[in-house]
Amino acid sequence: MKLTRRAVAALMLATSATVWAQDAPQRLPSIPLNAGMYNIKAEVAQTEEQRQIGLMHRKEMPVTDGMLFVFDERATRCFWMKNTLLPLSIAFLADDGTVVNIADMQPQKLDSHCSEQPVRYALEMNQGWFAKRGIKPGSKISGAPFKK
């Protein structure tokens, strides 16, 4: 099949737009969450593509912002930091918002950080956010996803 110049130009434009989109941070709708008296503005990553991109390519994130990863099924969940520029802490959350475990993750590393039991939720915040607020396994995160 022979491509016309117009088809080649359109393909090049589409390809460059796709590459640009993958190198730019995604911005997703957010919801309010709470960790005791602390407010969180969490973007919600609920599709496979949104979860794969996560917080990649961001150079900064406000202190009270984070990203909530939502999965359809409970399973052991593992995260890594390829193309993620910020040091993050991740809390793996039970269906009721109880913190199962928390891990600190270093930027641009491929080390896996996994939940200690099957979960449907994971919340990423700036590294140290949970520790500075005394949030640890057994603490509760509240908000719409965790209501029965």
GROMACS .gro file of C-alpha atoms in nm:
model
  148
    1MET     CA    1   0.000   0.000   0.000
    2LYS     CA    2   0.141   0.335  -0.105
    3LEU     CA    3   0.084   0.630   0.126
    4THR     CA    4   0.021   0.975  -0.016
    5ARG     CA    5   0.208   1.277   0.116
    6ARG     CA    6  -0.108   1.388   0.294
    7ALA     CA    7  -0.144   1.046   0.460
    8VAL     CA    8   0.222   1.050   0.567
    9ALA     CA    9   0.186   1.404   0.706
   10ALA     CA   10  -0.131   1.305   0.895
   11LEU     CA   11   0.042   0.995   1.036
   12MET     CA   12   0.343   1.201   1.147
   13LEU     CA   13   0.116   1.458   1.311
   14ALA     CA   14  -0.085   1.188   1.491
   15THR     CA   15   0.232   1.012   1.606
   16SER     CA   16   0.392   1.331   1.736
   17ALA     CA   17   0.070   1.424   1.920
   18THR     CA   18   0.064   1.079   2.082
   19VAL     CA   19   0.427   1.106   2.191
   20TRP     CA   20   0.365   1.455   2.328
   21ALA     CA   21   0.061   1.336   2.523
   22GLN     CA   22   0.260   1.050   2.676
   23ASP     CA   23   0.535   1.290   2.788
   24ALA     CA   24   0.294   1.537   2.946
   25PRO     CA   25   0.134   1.489   3.287
   26GLN     CA   26  -0.224   1.371   3.278
   27ARG     CA   27  -0.483   1.569   3.472
   28LEU     CA   28  -0.785   1.377   3.598
   29PRO     CA   29  -1.103   1.474   3.781
   30SER     CA   30  -1.052   1.487   4.156
   31ILE     CA   31  -1.255   1.400   4.464
   32PRO     CA   32  -1.221   1.506   4.828
   33LEU     CA   33  -1.085   1.250   5.075
   34ASN     CA   34  -0.998   1.282   5.443
   35ALA     CA   35  -0.739   1.125   5.666
   36GLY     CA   36  -0.872   1.224   6.006
   37MET     CA   37  -0.861   1.604   6.012
   38TYR     CA   38  -0.644   1.624   5.698
   39ASN     CA   39  -0.805   1.705   5.363
   40ILE     CA   40  -0.687   1.544   5.041
   41LYS     CA   41  -0.770   1.644   4.683
   42ALA     CA   42  -0.726   1.315   4.498
   43GLU     CA   43  -0.731   1.279   4.122
   44VAL     CA   44  -0.897   0.948   4.037
   45ALA     CA   45  -0.724   0.702   3.802
   46GLN     CA   46  -0.980   0.436   3.721
   47THR     CA   47  -0.905   0.312   3.369
   48GLU     CA   48  -0.610   0.092   3.277
   49GLU     CA   49  -0.447   0.376   3.079
   50GLN     CA   50  -0.500   0.632   3.357
   51ARG     CA   51  -0.349   0.393   3.614
   52GLN     CA   52  -0.048   0.318   3.390
   53ILE     CA   53   0.032   0.688   3.348
   54GLY     CA   54  -0.048   0.784   3.708
   55LEU     CA   55   0.164   1.078   3.825
   56MET     CA   56   0.433   1.039   3.559
   57HIS     CA   57   0.608   1.351   3.424
   58ARG     CA   58   0.493   1.585   3.704
   59LYS     CA   59   0.761   1.814   3.837
   60GLU     CA   60   0.562   1.922   4.144
   61MET     CA   61   0.241   1.848   4.328
   62PRO     CA   62   0.065   2.060   4.592
   63VAL     CA   63   0.096   1.925   4.948
   64THR     CA   64  -0.269   1.824   4.983
   65ASP     CA   65  -0.298   1.670   4.634
   66GLY     CA   66  -0.261   1.305   4.545
   67MET     CA   67  -0.388   1.033   4.316
   68LEU     CA   68  -0.632   0.756   4.405
   69PHE     CA   69  -0.596   0.442   4.195
   70VAL     CA   70  -0.921   0.247   4.168
   71PHE     CA   71  -0.938  -0.112   4.047
   72ASP     CA   72  -1.244  -0.326   3.971
   73GLU     CA   73  -1.125  -0.628   4.168
   74ARG     CA   74  -0.928  -0.687   4.485
   75ALA     CA   75  -0.578  -0.820   4.416
   76THR     CA   76  -0.220  -0.775   4.530
   77ARG     CA   77  -0.125  -0.442   4.368
   78CYS     CA   78   0.232  -0.340   4.280
   79PHE     CA   79   0.354   0.003   4.171
   80TRP     CA   80   0.684   0.136   4.034
   81MET     CA   81   0.811   0.482   3.944
   82LYS     CA   82   0.922   0.479   3.580
   83ASN     CA   83   0.899   0.834   3.440
   84THR     CA   84   0.776   0.963   3.777
   85LEU     CA   85   0.983   1.263   3.881
   86LEU     CA   86   0.849   1.313   4.234
   87PRO     CA   87   0.932   1.103   4.541
   88LEU     CA   88   0.600   0.955   4.653
   89SER     CA   89   0.448   0.755   4.936
   90ILE     CA   90   0.176   0.506   4.852
   91ALA     CA   91  -0.092   0.379   5.089
   92PHE     CA   92  -0.266   0.058   4.991
   93LEU     CA   93  -0.628   0.075   5.110
   94ALA     CA   94  -0.889  -0.187   5.199
   95ASP     CA   95  -1.244  -0.150   5.066
   96ASP     CA   96  -1.346   0.051   5.375
   97GLY     CA   97  -1.049   0.291   5.344
   98THR     CA   98  -0.833   0.126   5.611
   99VAL     CA   99  -0.461   0.164   5.538
  100VAL     CA  100  -0.314  -0.184   5.480
  101ASN     CA  101   0.047  -0.074   5.431
  102ILE     CA  102   0.247   0.229   5.318
  103ALA     CA  103   0.564   0.236   5.105
  104ASP     CA  104   0.800   0.519   5.012
  105MET     CA  105   0.896   0.520   4.644
  106GLN     CA  106   1.195   0.687   4.481
  107PRO     CA  107   1.168   0.876   4.149
  108GLN     CA  108   1.243   0.697   3.822
  109LYS     CA  109   1.307   0.357   3.982
  110LEU     CA  110   1.166   0.025   3.867
  111ASP     CA  111   1.151  -0.129   4.216
  112SER     CA  112   0.810  -0.282   4.288
  113HIS     CA  113   0.615  -0.166   4.594
  114CYS     CA  114   0.327  -0.404   4.665
  115SER     CA  115   0.024  -0.429   4.889
  116GLU     CA  116   0.055  -0.678   5.174
  117GLN     CA  117  -0.293  -0.811   5.098
  118PRO     CA  118  -0.541  -0.785   4.809
  119VAL     CA  119  -0.679  -0.430   4.769
  120ARG     CA  120  -0.888  -0.227   4.526
  121TYR     CA  121  -0.742   0.114   4.614
  122ALA     CA  122  -0.402   0.282   4.637
  123LEU     CA  123  -0.339   0.646   4.727
  124GLU     CA  124  -0.019   0.824   4.621
  125MET     CA  125   0.088   1.142   4.799
  126ASN     CA  126   0.412   1.340   4.819
  127GLN     CA  127   0.673   1.132   5.001
  128GLY     CA  128   0.642   1.159   5.378
  129TRP     CA  129   0.286   1.297   5.372
  130PHE     CA  130   0.143   1.000   5.563
  131ALA     CA  131   0.430   0.979   5.815
  132LYS     CA  132   0.419   1.354   5.893
  133ARG     CA  133   0.051   1.319   5.984
  134GLY     CA  134   0.083   1.000   6.187
  135ILE     CA  135  -0.108   0.796   5.930
  136LYS     CA  136  -0.004   0.432   5.939
  137PRO     CA  137  -0.149   0.083   5.883
  138GLY     CA  138  -0.487   0.067   6.054
  139SER     CA  139  -0.562   0.438   5.999
  140LYS     CA  140  -0.866   0.525   5.789
  141ILE     CA  141  -0.906   0.731   5.475
  142SER     CA  142  -1.265   0.847   5.425
  143GLY     CA  143  -1.455   0.971   5.124
  144ALA     CA  144  -1.708   0.862   4.864
  145PRO     CA  145  -1.526   0.548   4.738
  146PHE     CA  146  -1.518   0.401   5.090
  147LYS     CA  147  -1.883   0.450   5.187
  148LYS     CA  148  -2.096   0.141   5.207
   0.00000   0.00000   0.00000
